[in-house]
């Protein structure tokens, strides 16, 4: 278009080139950008609610202490004996503080007032032999000479060695729910002479259920059972003089996990396995060998935290089909012992008899020390978890913290607080709160929303944002600056025009 | 002219942030080197393995084969399927280009089918993402995720983590569309440590510049090894003419070859494994990082990480009174089929190599965080000044 074309007009006369139109267009762009900034900020920021760190630190500072009150009722000199016994036990505590961690022992004379109505008071009475009944220990007291002996017995009952680190690796980690899986494995049914069925429900009802019902305060159990007809071993047993034998090294790889399916994977509860292994007819009898290669009389072994295996060599040569209750009796009594040790139930010290009025398998002493062991370790676990959540959230900047995480942490803190309060009053309630604190703090830790966003170096962010925004923002900037400049020029011109 | 100067100043800005970044990453490395550590690395009662093949497509056949080869080895040495999390980003066995459907071979001549008849892939195809991998490690799962997809470890678990794919300096590419950085893995391990989800970890990675992937770890009791150092490629070992692509990577091939001599009761140690690394054969410099690991390498058994159970307690005969069990500890043995060895050929196929211009920044220390924010605002201010200057100059 040439300049003298009739269509050519002075650009400043075009209506859309009017200053105010141009300026409002530019400012509209800027207005939208500025108004959008909060939205952008909101959508790109991570929700990080503040955690009750100070409360967490406060609760972590507390240690759970469980008082144990023992009343001595052994006749006229009870009070002096109580004093001596207290001193003897204090000495024991000083010798091995680790074993007594979290336990406060108070020994008194039962005749002293106010003690009779305390919940769960342990009493010691005089008797001619050592025995326990309920929370009572009968002990032959012969003046002061028997105080050290009594102190030893009491410490074995109250804080059995089983609950210390030595046996820790055998005991399954605490879980509110366990699955018990009972399996009858026929190595090779094709070789003949195998079991097709077993009276498992009967055996469980007789040997396992009584234990489970006593432990229902601690855990919830689910039971499943199965029979398998082909379960090859992954190694060949040695030939020994009257059959076959498994050397200790082979025992560690006895479970052929590649080919045996020992439990359903229906839930995420930890599983304790109990396996009866019936060797193939061609490999009977199958023995466990000791480290010298001699046949040992044991038929069962325990895999720490996993379960127990029993090798059953059928006695009869005629075709078998059913494993009846009587023949399951020794098997399940072994399983019940293993179950107890996997769950961390301490055994009674040797030489102590139980006089039970009812048909309980476990004495109150055992149950209480298990409750104490689990309560102390749960309290420790939940405090550790809370501490690590707070640490990690501080440490990893991109980690989101949502409402449910905070709720769970607060719940765990409440449970811990209640636990500390109730530790003086009721052991069962203390344990319940500790389990709740552990469950809630773990749930907070494993909250799926807590996944830290992936790490992007700052350079990545520039690299992403610059090509996107620079091309749009730079012209806007320049336009705004030019407009500003021309506005100032106009104002100056106007000012000088007015002045002249 | 204006635009030119703006670009120039932007470039300057980048350069300066780089210089800072290098500083901070060195600090971080030093911090990692003196990392905090308290627990002693002794008894474990269970073993777990997380095996990850992070790349898809047919031409990455060898990565599938790497992971499956490891899977076969850990399973042979006694880790049950329930304790193995296998992540395969692609299903090479069912690829339409696979002339041998349903099979994956790791050697020329196809002697051993790694896919076999008893294989459990826990995450496959597009399920193999960085997010899922981190979720597996940290345990942060939706409640509905089934048991087989979870790493249910505790403080008595030894965990073996194997990764393979295409990577570069401090990252490993997942699925061609995302990548995991060395920081992400280091943070995931730290979270596992904080929640007591492991006793010891053995981390092995076969990718280009693999040794950079473990350089950021800072949690105790981790032993790490990788196939190649910074700036170096990892190469494939051989290819099969019928399959038409490379079938395995050199580093993994030699590790697996050594593993064939190990059985469940072997007393070979990690030191023995690392001694077999031969730069000439592997064509790259494999690295080992053991400063976070508490035990001497020559007392850490290979079966501590590749094996199954290590402890058994034989109970006294059934009828007698309650338990005190005697303890016997040891390891044992099983025959294993020997993997067929193909003819060897000098490596020809070169792995794709990726580089990012990004370098590492500390993300863990709060100081570094505020420093980074300050820097970001500072650079915005500089940018603003520059633009202002350009606009007003006319």
Tab-separated table of C-alpha atoms in Angstrom, chain A residues 41 168-170 173 179 234-236 248-253 257-259 265 267-271 288-289 291 296-305 330 333-334 337-338 341 347 384-385 388 391-392 394-399 442 445-455 457-463 466 474 477 481-482 488, chain B residues 6 14 17-18 21 45-46 75 78-80 118 130-131 134-135 138-143 145-147 150 154-156 179 181 183-184 187 190-191 194-197 218 264-265 267 309-318 323 325 327-328 330-334 356-361 363-364 369 372 375-376 379 387-388 391 394:
chain	number	residue	atom	x	y	z
A	41	UNK	CA	0.893	-20.575	43.495
A	168	UNK	CA	14.106	-61.308	70.063
A	169	UNK	CA	14.877	-62.660	66.658
A	170	UNK	CA	12.609	-65.645	67.153
A	173	UNK	CA	6.913	-58.702	65.282
A	179	UNK	CA	-2.840	-65.678	60.231
A	234	UNK	CA	14.950	-79.012	46.884
A	235	UNK	CA	17.772	-81.264	48.078
A	236	UNK	CA	18.346	-84.995	48.546
A	248	UNK	CA	21.600	-79.139	59.883
A	249	UNK	CA	22.731	-77.186	56.824
A	250	UNK	CA	19.924	-78.648	54.746
A	251	UNK	CA	17.386	-77.753	57.406
A	252	UNK	CA	17.894	-74.074	56.649
A	253	UNK	CA	16.811	-74.661	53.067
A	257	UNK	CA	9.441	-71.927	48.692
A	258	UNK	CA	9.702	-72.076	44.934
A	259	UNK	CA	7.355	-75.058	44.769
A	265	UNK	CA	-2.063	-64.324	50.031
A	267	UNK	CA	-4.523	-60.488	53.387
A	268	UNK	CA	-1.521	-58.514	54.495
A	269	UNK	CA	-1.465	-59.943	58.000
A	270	UNK	CA	1.731	-61.684	58.993
A	271	UNK	CA	1.519	-65.452	58.619
A	288	UNK	CA	16.958	-84.884	61.522
A	289	UNK	CA	20.698	-85.322	61.978
A	291	UNK	CA	25.975	-81.655	63.648
A	296	UNK	CA	18.683	-87.096	66.649
A	297	UNK	CA	15.413	-87.862	68.311
A	298	UNK	CA	13.939	-84.486	67.392
A	299	UNK	CA	11.358	-84.401	64.693
A	300	UNK	CA	10.564	-80.741	64.561
A	301	UNK	CA	12.328	-77.445	64.098
A	302	UNK	CA	11.508	-73.793	64.251
A	303	UNK	CA	12.282	-71.084	61.747
A	304	UNK	CA	12.482	-67.748	63.587
A	305	UNK	CA	9.545	-65.459	62.851
A	330	UNK	CA	1.988	-85.089	69.744
A	333	UNK	CA	1.465	-80.236	71.222
A	334	UNK	CA	4.773	-79.485	69.506
A	337	UNK	CA	4.901	-74.929	72.051
A	338	UNK	CA	6.276	-73.408	68.881
A	341	UNK	CA	7.609	-69.166	71.443
A	347	UNK	CA	7.748	-70.350	79.504
A	384	UNK	CA	10.473	-44.217	67.153
A	385	UNK	CA	7.972	-43.980	64.325
A	388	UNK	CA	11.124	-40.483	62.319
A	391	UNK	CA	12.538	-35.940	61.195
A	392	UNK	CA	11.694	-36.967	57.652
A	394	UNK	CA	11.838	-31.708	58.247
A	395	UNK	CA	14.463	-33.339	56.130
A	396	UNK	CA	12.593	-33.902	52.871
A	397	UNK	CA	11.092	-30.642	51.715
A	398	UNK	CA	8.867	-32.097	49.062
A	399	UNK	CA	7.056	-34.430	51.387
A	442	UNK	CA	2.594	-46.703	61.505
A	445	UNK	CA	4.077	-43.177	58.356
A	446	UNK	CA	2.727	-45.392	55.592
A	447	UNK	CA	0.090	-42.926	54.461
A	448	UNK	CA	0.054	-43.152	50.649
A	449	UNK	CA	-0.270	-39.385	50.411
A	450	UNK	CA	3.081	-38.867	52.115
A	451	UNK	CA	5.034	-39.867	49.055
A	452	UNK	CA	7.591	-37.164	48.491
A	453	UNK	CA	7.347	-35.564	45.098
A	454	UNK	CA	10.139	-36.540	42.847
A	455	UNK	CA	13.251	-34.544	43.115
A	457	UNK	CA	16.901	-29.764	40.604
A	458	UNK	CA	16.332	-26.021	40.281
A	459	UNK	CA	17.876	-26.177	36.806
A	460	UNK	CA	15.106	-28.515	35.707
A	461	UNK	CA	12.552	-26.002	36.831
A	462	UNK	CA	14.209	-23.197	34.878
A	463	UNK	CA	14.467	-25.471	31.896
A	466	UNK	CA	11.750	-20.595	30.646
A	474	UNK	CA	9.147	-10.892	27.368
A	477	UNK	CA	7.264	-6.735	29.450
A	481	UNK	CA	7.842	-0.667	29.233
A	482	UNK	CA	7.425	1.022	25.866
A	488	UNK	CA	6.197	9.687	30.121
B	6	UNK	CA	18.514	-10.815	27.298
B	14	UNK	CA	22.441	-20.437	34.212
B	17	UNK	CA	23.532	-21.362	39.252
B	18	UNK	CA	25.632	-24.236	37.979
B	21	UNK	CA	25.057	-26.299	42.407
B	45	UNK	CA	15.800	-63.711	59.546
B	46	UNK	CA	14.406	-63.066	56.099
B	75	UNK	CA	14.957	-67.738	43.409
B	78	UNK	CA	16.230	-69.602	48.093
B	79	UNK	CA	14.303	-66.343	48.183
B	80	UNK	CA	10.634	-67.295	47.832
B	118	UNK	CA	7.071	-70.571	37.125
B	130	UNK	CA	9.067	-44.199	39.539
B	131	UNK	CA	6.180	-43.605	41.868
B	134	UNK	CA	9.284	-45.547	45.584
B	135	UNK	CA	5.990	-46.787	47.026
B	138	UNK	CA	8.780	-46.900	51.446
B	139	UNK	CA	5.693	-49.065	51.949
B	140	UNK	CA	3.379	-46.127	51.328
B	141	UNK	CA	0.677	-48.083	49.563
B	142	UNK	CA	-3.005	-47.848	49.169
B	143	UNK	CA	-4.640	-50.310	51.582
B	145	UNK	CA	-2.710	-53.192	47.168
B	146	UNK	CA	-2.298	-56.973	47.388
B	147	UNK	CA	0.358	-58.691	49.415
B	150	UNK	CA	4.305	-55.139	48.805
B	154	UNK	CA	11.148	-55.488	58.972
B	155	UNK	CA	14.307	-54.723	60.885
B	156	UNK	CA	15.474	-58.315	60.376
B	179	UNK	CA	13.304	-40.713	35.461
B	181	UNK	CA	17.236	-39.537	40.426
B	183	UNK	CA	18.351	-38.435	45.418
B	184	UNK	CA	14.986	-40.143	45.162
B	187	UNK	CA	15.653	-40.582	50.294
B	190	UNK	CA	16.498	-43.218	54.380
B	191	UNK	CA	12.756	-43.550	54.905
B	194	UNK	CA	13.836	-44.557	59.729
B	195	UNK	CA	10.934	-47.012	59.800
B	196	UNK	CA	13.312	-49.934	60.436
B	197	UNK	CA	12.355	-51.619	57.223
B	218	UNK	CA	23.351	-41.550	53.237
B	264	UNK	CA	22.642	-72.106	48.949
B	265	UNK	CA	25.366	-73.159	51.366
B	267	UNK	CA	30.577	-69.416	51.916
B	309	UNK	CA	16.669	-68.383	55.652
B	310	UNK	CA	19.876	-68.608	57.592
B	311	UNK	CA	18.802	-69.815	61.002
B	312	UNK	CA	16.945	-72.847	62.228
B	313	UNK	CA	16.276	-74.014	65.739
B	314	UNK	CA	15.799	-77.722	66.189
B	315	UNK	CA	13.357	-78.499	68.939
B	316	UNK	CA	13.796	-81.299	71.392
B	317	UNK	CA	11.662	-84.379	70.751
B	318	UNK	CA	7.946	-83.645	71.026
B	323	UNK	CA	10.852	-75.568	75.060
B	325	UNK	CA	15.345	-74.952	72.048
B	327	UNK	CA	20.207	-73.282	68.361
B	328	UNK	CA	21.952	-74.261	65.242
B	330	UNK	CA	24.314	-72.396	59.236
B	331	UNK	CA	23.606	-72.470	55.596
B	332	UNK	CA	23.176	-75.203	53.120
B	333	UNK	CA	23.007	-76.534	49.681
B	334	UNK	CA	21.060	-77.484	46.642
B	356	UNK	CA	21.350	-34.042	31.337
B	357	UNK	CA	22.790	-30.651	31.709
B	358	UNK	CA	21.430	-30.609	35.193
B	359	UNK	CA	23.673	-31.250	38.057
B	360	UNK	CA	22.888	-32.184	41.565
B	361	UNK	CA	21.640	-30.008	44.310
B	363	UNK	CA	17.677	-31.172	48.814
B	364	UNK	CA	18.008	-32.521	52.263
B	369	UNK	CA	16.663	-25.096	50.881
B	372	UNK	CA	18.028	-22.174	46.910
B	375	UNK	CA	18.863	-17.753	44.816
B	376	UNK	CA	15.647	-18.243	42.885
B	379	UNK	CA	17.685	-14.523	39.817
B	387	UNK	CA	14.438	-6.497	31.249
B	388	UNK	CA	13.876	-3.087	32.735
B	391	UNK	CA	13.178	-1.583	27.912
B	394	UNK	CA	15.932	3.093	23.920
